PDB file of C-alpha atoms and ligand atoms in Angstrom:
ATOM      1  CA  MET Q  32     -15.438  -0.681  -1.618  1.00 55.00           C
ATOM      2  CA  THR Q  33     -17.048   0.804  -4.731  1.00 59.00           C
ATOM      3  CA  ASP Q  34     -18.738   3.351  -2.473  1.00 86.00           C
ATOM      4  CA  VAL Q  35     -15.512   5.204  -1.597  1.00 95.00           C
ATOM      5  CA  THR Q  36     -15.847   8.905  -2.300  1.00 97.00           C
ATOM      6  CA  PHE Q  37     -13.446  11.788  -1.902  1.00 98.00           C
ATOM      7  CA  ARG Q  38     -13.973  15.395  -0.907  1.00 98.00           C
ATOM      8  CA  ALA Q  39     -11.990  18.321   0.473  1.00 98.00           C
ATOM      9  CA  ALA Q  40     -11.364  18.164   4.224  1.00 98.00           C
ATOM     10  CA  THR Q  41     -12.927  20.751   6.516  1.00 98.00           C
ATOM     11  CA  ALA Q  42     -12.241  21.736  10.117  1.00 98.00           C
ATOM     12  CA  SER Q  43     -15.185  19.609  11.237  1.00 98.00           C
ATOM     13  CA  ASP Q  44     -13.318  16.488  10.022  1.00 98.00           C
ATOM     14  CA  ALA Q  45     -10.312  17.208  12.239  1.00 98.00           C
ATOM     15  CA  ALA Q  46     -11.392  15.063  15.210  1.00 98.00           C
ATOM     16  CA  ALA Q  47     -11.854  11.990  12.990  1.00 98.00           C
ATOM     17  CA  LEU Q  48      -8.590  12.645  11.143  1.00 98.00           C
ATOM     18  CA  SER Q  49      -6.533  13.132  14.289  1.00 98.00           C
ATOM     19  CA  ALA Q  50      -7.954   9.870  15.702  1.00 98.00           C
ATOM     20  CA  ILE Q  51      -6.839   8.048  12.520  1.00 98.00           C
ATOM     21  CA  TYR Q  52      -3.372   9.604  12.675  1.00 98.00           C
ATOM     22  CA  ASN Q  53      -2.805   9.210  16.416  1.00 98.00           C
ATOM     23  CA  PHE Q  54      -3.267   5.446  16.178  1.00 98.00           C
ATOM     24  CA  TYR Q  55      -0.086   5.362  14.060  1.00 98.00           C
ATOM     25  CA  VAL Q  56       1.746   7.938  16.215  1.00 98.00           C
ATOM     26  CA  GLU Q  57       1.197   5.700  19.226  1.00 98.00           C
ATOM     27  CA  THR Q  58       1.720   2.245  17.707  1.00 98.00           C
ATOM     28  CA  SER Q  59       3.835   2.454  14.585  1.00 98.00           C
ATOM     29  CA  THR Q  60       7.048   3.655  13.006  1.00 98.00           C
ATOM     30  CA  VAL Q  61       5.236   4.791   9.816  1.00 98.00           C
ATOM     31  CA  THR Q  62       5.301   8.295  11.298  1.00 98.00           C
ATOM     32  CA  PHE Q  63       8.245   9.780  13.184  1.00 98.00           C
ATOM     33  CA  ASP Q  64       5.897  11.908  15.292  1.00 98.00           C
ATOM     34  CA  LEU Q  65       6.244  10.918  18.947  1.00 98.00           C
ATOM     35  CA  ASP Q  66       3.354  12.960  20.344  1.00 98.00           C
ATOM     36  CA  SER Q  67      -0.296  12.733  19.388  1.00 98.00           C
ATOM     37  CA  TRP Q  68      -1.905  15.596  17.478  1.00 98.00           C
ATOM     38  CA  SER Q  69      -4.691  17.591  19.039  1.00 98.00           C
ATOM     39  CA  VAL Q  70      -7.781  18.442  17.005  1.00 98.00           C
ATOM     40  CA  ASP Q  71      -6.370  21.982  16.728  1.00 98.00           C
ATOM     41  CA  ASP Q  72      -3.105  20.627  15.299  1.00 98.00           C
ATOM     42  CA  MET Q  73      -5.127  18.901  12.569  1.00 98.00           C
ATOM     43  CA  ILE Q  74      -7.196  22.032  11.893  1.00 98.00           C
ATOM     44  CA  HIS Q  75      -3.950  23.979  11.544  1.00 98.00           C
ATOM     45  CA  LYS Q  76      -2.647  21.406   9.023  1.00 98.00           C
ATOM     46  CA  ILE Q  77      -5.879  21.524   6.993  1.00 98.00           C
ATOM     47  CA  ASP Q  78      -5.715  25.338   6.966  1.00 98.00           C
ATOM     48  CA  SER Q  79      -2.048  25.453   5.976  1.00 98.00           C
ATOM     49  CA  VAL Q  80      -2.548  23.004   3.090  1.00 98.00           C
ATOM     50  CA  GLU Q  81      -5.542  25.018   1.897  1.00 98.00           C
ATOM     51  CA  ALA Q  82      -3.516  28.237   2.122  1.00 97.00           C
ATOM     52  CA  LEU Q  83      -0.909  26.649  -0.147  1.00 97.00           C
ATOM     53  CA  GLY Q  84      -3.609  25.892  -2.719  1.00 98.00           C
ATOM     54  CA  MET Q  85      -2.967  22.167  -2.352  1.00 98.00           C
ATOM     55  CA  PRO Q  86      -5.451  19.300  -1.905  1.00 98.00           C
ATOM     56  CA  PHE Q  87      -6.292  17.902   1.530  1.00 98.00           C
ATOM     57  CA  ILE Q  88      -8.892  15.208   0.931  1.00 98.00           C
ATOM     58  CA  VAL Q  89     -10.839  12.732   2.990  1.00 98.00           C
ATOM     59  CA  ALA Q  90     -11.995   9.304   1.835  1.00 98.00           C
ATOM     60  CA  GLU Q  91     -15.486   8.267   2.893  1.00 98.00           C
ATOM     61  CA  LEU Q  92     -17.004   4.814   2.766  1.00 95.00           C
ATOM     62  CA  ASP Q  93     -20.778   4.801   3.173  1.00 91.00           C
ATOM     63  CA  GLY Q  94     -20.537   8.275   4.729  1.00 90.00           C
ATOM     64  CA  ASP Q  95     -17.860   7.258   7.239  1.00 95.00           C
ATOM     65  CA  ILE Q  96     -14.373   8.858   7.135  1.00 98.00           C
ATOM     66  CA  VAL Q  97     -11.892   6.034   6.508  1.00 98.00           C
ATOM     67  CA  GLY Q  98      -8.768   7.949   5.530  1.00 98.00           C
ATOM     68  CA  TYR Q  99      -7.162  11.120   4.308  1.00 98.00           C
ATOM     69  CA  GLY Q 100      -4.309  12.456   2.237  1.00 98.00           C
ATOM     70  CA  TYR Q 101      -2.712  15.770   1.463  1.00 98.00           C
ATOM     71  CA  LEU Q 102       0.113  17.474  -0.386  1.00 98.00           C
ATOM     72  CA  SER Q 103       2.322  19.853   1.547  1.00 98.00           C
ATOM     73  CA  THR Q 104       5.552  21.796   1.213  1.00 97.00           C
ATOM     74  CA  TRP Q 105       8.580  19.639   0.466  1.00 96.00           C
ATOM     75  CA  ARG Q 106      11.163  22.351   1.166  1.00 96.00           C
ATOM     76  CA  GLU Q 107      10.509  25.949   2.155  1.00 95.00           C
ATOM     77  CA  LYS Q 108      12.735  27.704  -0.390  1.00 97.00           C
ATOM     78  CA  CYS Q 109      10.721  29.250  -3.227  1.00 96.00           C
ATOM     79  CA  ALA Q 110      12.309  27.362  -6.123  1.00 98.00           C
ATOM     80  CA  TYR Q 111      10.787  24.153  -4.714  1.00 98.00           C
ATOM     81  CA  GLU Q 112       7.238  25.483  -5.013  1.00 96.00           C
ATOM     82  CA  THR Q 113       6.028  22.982  -7.651  1.00 98.00           C
ATOM     83  CA  THR Q 114       7.380  20.019  -5.653  1.00 98.00           C
ATOM     84  CA  MET Q 115       5.177  18.645  -2.859  1.00 98.00           C
ATOM     85  CA  GLU Q 116       5.410  15.865  -0.291  1.00 98.00           C
ATOM     86  CA  ASN Q 117       2.443  13.510  -0.061  1.00 98.00           C
ATOM     87  CA  THR Q 118       0.865  12.062   3.075  1.00 98.00           C
ATOM     88  CA  LEU Q 119      -1.746   9.260   3.261  1.00 98.00           C
ATOM     89  CA  TYR Q 120      -3.380   7.580   6.248  1.00 98.00           C
ATOM     90  CA  LEU Q 121      -6.204   5.069   6.393  1.00 98.00           C
ATOM     91  CA  ARG Q 122      -8.140   4.073   9.456  1.00 98.00           C
ATOM     92  CA  GLU Q 123      -6.591   0.802  10.644  1.00 97.00           C
ATOM     93  CA  ASP Q 124      -9.745  -1.243   9.917  1.00 97.00           C
ATOM     94  CA  SER Q 125      -9.934   0.125   6.368  1.00 97.00           C
ATOM     95  CA  ARG Q 126      -6.499  -1.037   5.209  1.00 97.00           C
ATOM     96  CA  GLY Q 127      -5.951  -3.790   2.682  1.00 94.00           C
ATOM     97  CA  LEU Q 128      -9.107  -2.999   0.681  1.00 94.00           C
ATOM     98  CA  GLY Q 129      -7.402  -1.024  -2.083  1.00 94.00           C
ATOM     99  CA  ILE Q 130      -8.637   2.334  -0.761  1.00 97.00           C
ATOM    100  CA  GLY Q 131      -5.061   3.637  -0.425  1.00 97.00           C
ATOM    101  CA  GLY Q 132      -4.427   3.303  -4.162  1.00 97.00           C
ATOM    102  CA  ARG Q 133      -7.599   5.196  -5.035  1.00 97.00           C
ATOM    103  CA  LEU Q 134      -6.817   7.874  -2.457  1.00 98.00           C
ATOM    104  CA  LEU Q 135      -3.320   8.312  -3.897  1.00 98.00           C
ATOM    105  CA  ASP Q 136      -4.669   8.529  -7.488  1.00 98.00           C
ATOM    106  CA  GLU Q 137      -7.219  11.147  -6.452  1.00 98.00           C
ATOM    107  CA  LEU Q 138      -4.633  13.174  -4.536  1.00 98.00           C
ATOM    108  CA  LEU Q 139      -2.192  13.182  -7.453  1.00 98.00           C
ATOM    109  CA  GLU Q 140      -4.892  14.122  -9.932  1.00 98.00           C
ATOM    110  CA  ARG Q 141      -5.938  17.092  -7.779  1.00 98.00           C
ATOM    111  CA  GLY Q 142      -2.271  17.990  -7.225  1.00 98.00           C
ATOM    112  CA  GLN Q 143      -1.604  17.998 -10.950  1.00 98.00           C
ATOM    113  CA  ARG Q 144      -4.574  20.329 -11.486  1.00 98.00           C
ATOM    114  CA  ALA Q 145      -3.089  22.607  -8.781  1.00 98.00           C
ATOM    115  CA  GLY Q 146       0.201  22.830 -10.720  1.00 98.00           C
ATOM    116  CA  VAL Q 147       2.320  20.252  -8.916  1.00 98.00           C
ATOM    117  CA  ARG Q 148       5.104  18.788 -11.062  1.00 98.00           C
ATOM    118  CA  GLU Q 149       7.018  16.496  -8.700  1.00 98.00           C
ATOM    119  CA  VAL Q 150       5.758  14.539  -5.699  1.00 98.00           C
ATOM    120  CA  ILE Q 151       8.049  13.171  -3.002  1.00 98.00           C
ATOM    121  CA  ALA Q 152       7.086  10.392  -0.590  1.00 98.00           C
ATOM    122  CA  VAL Q 153       9.289  10.183   2.486  1.00 98.00           C
ATOM    123  CA  ILE Q 154       8.624   6.764   4.005  1.00 98.00           C
ATOM    124  CA  ALA Q 155      10.078   5.008   7.034  1.00 98.00           C
ATOM    125  CA  ASN Q 156      12.412   2.202   6.021  1.00 98.00           C
ATOM    126  CA  THR Q 157      10.769  -0.208   8.446  1.00 97.00           C
ATOM    127  CA  THR Q 158       8.515  -3.235   8.133  1.00 97.00           C
ATOM    128  CA  ASP Q 159       5.573  -1.131   9.394  1.00 98.00           C
ATOM    129  CA  ALA Q 160       5.898   0.954   6.240  1.00 98.00           C
ATOM    130  CA  THR Q 161       6.363  -1.881   3.720  1.00 97.00           C
ATOM    131  CA  PRO Q 162       2.708  -1.557   2.564  1.00 97.00           C
ATOM    132  CA  SER Q 163       3.236   2.143   1.921  1.00 98.00           C
ATOM    133  CA  ILE Q 164       6.449   1.567  -0.037  1.00 98.00           C
ATOM    134  CA  SER Q 165       4.790  -1.089  -2.211  1.00 98.00           C
ATOM    135  CA  LEU Q 166       1.713   1.077  -2.755  1.00 98.00           C
ATOM    136  CA  HIS Q 167       3.855   3.971  -3.989  1.00 98.00           C
ATOM    137  CA  GLU Q 168       5.999   1.744  -6.205  1.00 98.00           C
ATOM    138  CA  ARG Q 169       2.867   0.212  -7.751  1.00 97.00           C
ATOM    139  CA  ASN Q 170       1.631   3.738  -8.440  1.00 98.00           C
ATOM    140  CA  GLY Q 171       4.809   4.608 -10.383  1.00 98.00           C
ATOM    141  CA  PHE Q 172       6.909   6.268  -7.681  1.00 98.00           C
ATOM    142  CA  VAL Q 173      10.620   5.514  -8.081  1.00 98.00           C
ATOM    143  CA  ARG Q 174      13.133   5.228  -5.263  1.00 98.00           C
ATOM    144  CA  VAL Q 175      15.514   8.162  -5.367  1.00 98.00           C
ATOM    145  CA  GLY Q 176      17.166   8.078  -1.972  1.00 98.00           C
ATOM    146  CA  GLU Q 177      17.717   6.553   1.390  1.00 98.00           C
ATOM    147  CA  MET Q 178      18.894   7.920   4.727  1.00 98.00           C
ATOM    148  CA  ARG Q 179      19.930   5.819   7.671  1.00 98.00           C
ATOM    149  CA  ASN Q 180      19.431   6.359  11.393  1.00 98.00           C
ATOM    150  CA  VAL Q 181      17.780   9.771  11.049  1.00 98.00           C
ATOM    151  CA  GLY Q 182      15.005   9.108  13.577  1.00 98.00           C
ATOM    152  CA  ASN Q 183      14.632   7.425  16.934  1.00 98.00           C
ATOM    153  CA  LYS Q 184      11.313   5.924  17.991  1.00 98.00           C
ATOM    154  CA  PHE Q 185      10.470   3.088  20.383  1.00 98.00           C
ATOM    155  CA  ASP Q 186      14.207   2.991  21.276  1.00 98.00           C
ATOM    156  CA  ARG Q 187      15.257   2.151  17.719  1.00 97.00           C
ATOM    157  CA  TRP Q 188      17.237   4.136  15.181  1.00 98.00           C
ATOM    158  CA  LEU Q 189      15.197   4.423  12.006  1.00 98.00           C
ATOM    159  CA  GLY Q 190      15.924   5.339   8.423  1.00 98.00           C
ATOM    160  CA  ILE Q 191      13.793   6.598   5.584  1.00 98.00           C
ATOM    161  CA  VAL Q 192      13.483   6.017   1.856  1.00 98.00           C
ATOM    162  CA  MET Q 193      12.466   8.722  -0.573  1.00 98.00           C
ATOM    163  CA  LEU Q 194      10.382   7.993  -3.659  1.00 98.00           C
ATOM    164  CA  GLN Q 195       9.497  10.450  -6.403  1.00 98.00           C
ATOM    165  CA  LYS Q 196       6.850  10.648  -9.101  1.00 98.00           C
ATOM    166  CA  SER Q 197       6.737  13.219 -11.858  1.00 98.00           C
ATOM    167  CA  LEU Q 198       3.340  14.622 -12.836  1.00 98.00           C
ATOM    168  CA  ALA Q 199       4.859  17.021 -15.378  1.00 93.00           C
TER     169      ALA Q 199
HETATM  170  C1  LIG B 113      -0.135   2.517   3.191  1.00 77.44           C
HETATM  171  C2  LIG B 113      -1.641   2.543   3.002  1.00 77.44           C
HETATM  172  C3  LIG B 113      -2.093   3.963   2.646  1.00 77.44           C
HETATM  173  C4  LIG B 113      -1.971   1.586   1.845  1.00 77.44           C
HETATM  174  O1  LIG B 113      -3.368   1.602   1.598  1.00 77.44           O
HETATM  175  P1  LIG B 113      -4.213   0.235   1.458  1.00 77.44           P
HETATM  176  O2  LIG B 113      -5.552   0.580   0.967  1.00 77.44           O
HETATM  177  O3  LIG B 113      -4.081  -0.552   2.712  1.00 77.44           O
HETATM  178  O4  LIG B 113      -3.445  -0.411   0.259  1.00 77.44           O
HETATM  179  P2  LIG B 113      -3.703  -1.801  -0.397  1.00 77.44           P
HETATM  180  O5  LIG B 113      -5.041  -2.356  -0.026  1.00 77.44           O
HETATM  181  O6  LIG B 113      -3.391  -1.626  -1.845  1.00 77.44           O
HETATM  182  O7  LIG B 113      -2.576  -2.682   0.285  1.00 77.44           O
HETATM  183  C5  LIG B 113      -1.224  -2.289   0.157  1.00 77.44           C
HETATM  184  C6  LIG B 113      -0.376  -3.328   0.837  1.00 77.44           C
HETATM  185  O8  LIG B 113      -0.600  -3.260   2.267  1.00 77.44           O
HETATM  186  C7  LIG B 113      -0.831  -4.565   2.793  1.00 77.44           C
HETATM  187  N1  LIG B 113      -1.662  -4.393   3.985  1.00 77.44           N
HETATM  188  C8  LIG B 113      -2.935  -4.054   3.991  1.00 77.44           C
HETATM  189  N2  LIG B 113      -3.386  -3.938   5.265  1.00 77.44           N
HETATM  190  C9  LIG B 113      -2.362  -4.203   6.071  1.00 77.44           C
HETATM  191  C10 LIG B 113      -2.180  -4.226   7.485  1.00 77.44           C
HETATM  192  N3  LIG B 113      -3.172  -3.953   8.336  1.00 77.44           N
HETATM  193  N4  LIG B 113      -0.953  -4.517   7.952  1.00 77.44           N
HETATM  194  C11 LIG B 113       0.062  -4.772   7.106  1.00 77.44           C
HETATM  195  N5  LIG B 113      -0.042  -4.767   5.763  1.00 77.44           N
HETATM  196  C12 LIG B 113      -1.255  -4.475   5.254  1.00 77.44           C
HETATM  197  C13 LIG B 113      -1.525  -5.279   1.654  1.00 77.44           C
HETATM  198  O9  LIG B 113      -1.388  -6.667   1.796  1.00 77.44           O
HETATM  199  C14 LIG B 113      -0.730  -4.768   0.439  1.00 77.44           C
HETATM  200  O10 LIG B 113       0.504  -5.468   0.331  1.00 77.44           O
HETATM  201  P3  LIG B 113       1.151  -5.743  -1.121  1.00 77.44           P
HETATM  202  O11 LIG B 113       1.463  -4.385  -1.705  1.00 77.44           O
HETATM  203  O12 LIG B 113       2.368  -6.513  -0.811  1.00 77.44           O
HETATM  204  O13 LIG B 113       0.084  -6.454  -1.897  1.00 77.44           O
HETATM  205  C15 LIG B 113      -2.412   2.070   4.268  1.00 77.44           C
HETATM  206  O14 LIG B 113      -2.124   0.717   4.500  1.00 77.44           O
HETATM  207  C16 LIG B 113      -2.110   2.867   5.497  1.00 77.44           C
HETATM  208  O15 LIG B 113      -2.789   3.829   5.789  1.00 77.44           O
HETATM  209  N6  LIG B 113      -1.081   2.453   6.255  1.00 77.44           N
HETATM  210  C17 LIG B 113      -0.724   3.082   7.506  1.00 77.44           C
HETATM  211  C18 LIG B 113      -0.275   4.498   7.335  1.00 77.44           C
HETATM  212  C19 LIG B 113       0.880   4.641   6.379  1.00 77.44           C
HETATM  213  O16 LIG B 113       1.788   3.840   6.304  1.00 77.44           O
HETATM  214  N7  LIG B 113       0.827   5.765   5.648  1.00 77.44           N
HETATM  215  C20 LIG B 113       1.844   6.127   4.715  1.00 77.44           C
HETATM  216  C21 LIG B 113       2.848   6.963   5.440  1.00 77.44           C
HETATM  217  S1  LIG B 113       4.128   7.412   4.271  1.00 77.44           S
END
C-alpha cells in the first residue's frame, strides 16, 4: 500500500482507465452511465479535464494502474468556474486498502493549487455507493442535498446525494 504513487493521466492510460470504469458501468449503480466507454471516450475526458486546467490523476501500485480521479465542470455557466465535481474510481481488486482516501486527498490538493474553491460529489443513494459516501464524509465533505428517483438503472429508480467540501 505504501507504494501508491500519483501522476497526471495521459492518453496512453485510457485503455486501463476505461476498463476500470466499465466494470462499474456494467455491474453497479455507482455510475448512472448505462453504456460502456470506449478508449476514445476516455481520451476525450482526459483532454477536456486538461483543457480546463484541472487535475486528472492515476494511482499506481508497483507500476500498475489501480485507480483514477479527476475534477470536472460542475455547471457550465461561468460564475460556477471555481466549483468542480469530483470523480474517483478504483479497480475492483484494489478497493478496501485505503487507496481511495489517498487518491481523494491528492486530487483535492491539486485542485486547490489549480484555484478550485468548492468541490461537489454527486453520489448514488444506493448501497453500492455506501463506501463512496462514507469515504467523502470521512474526508470532510458535508451532505448538502438529496434528489429522489432521478435515474433509472437495472429497472430501478435511483436517487443521488450531493456532498460538498470547501477548499477556500
Ligand atoms: C469509493 C472508493 C473510491 C473508496 O476507496 P477505497 O480505497 O475502497 O476506500 P477505503 O479502503 O477507505 O474503504 C472505504 C469503505 O469501502 C468499503 N469497501 C471497500 N471495498 C469494498 C468492496 N469491494 N465492496 C463494498 N465495500 C467496500 C470499506 O469497508 C470502507 O467502509 P467504511 O467506510 O464503512 O469503513 C472505492 O471503493 C471505489 O472505487 N468504489 C467504486 C467506485 C465508486 O463508488 N466511485 C465513487 C463514485 S462517486
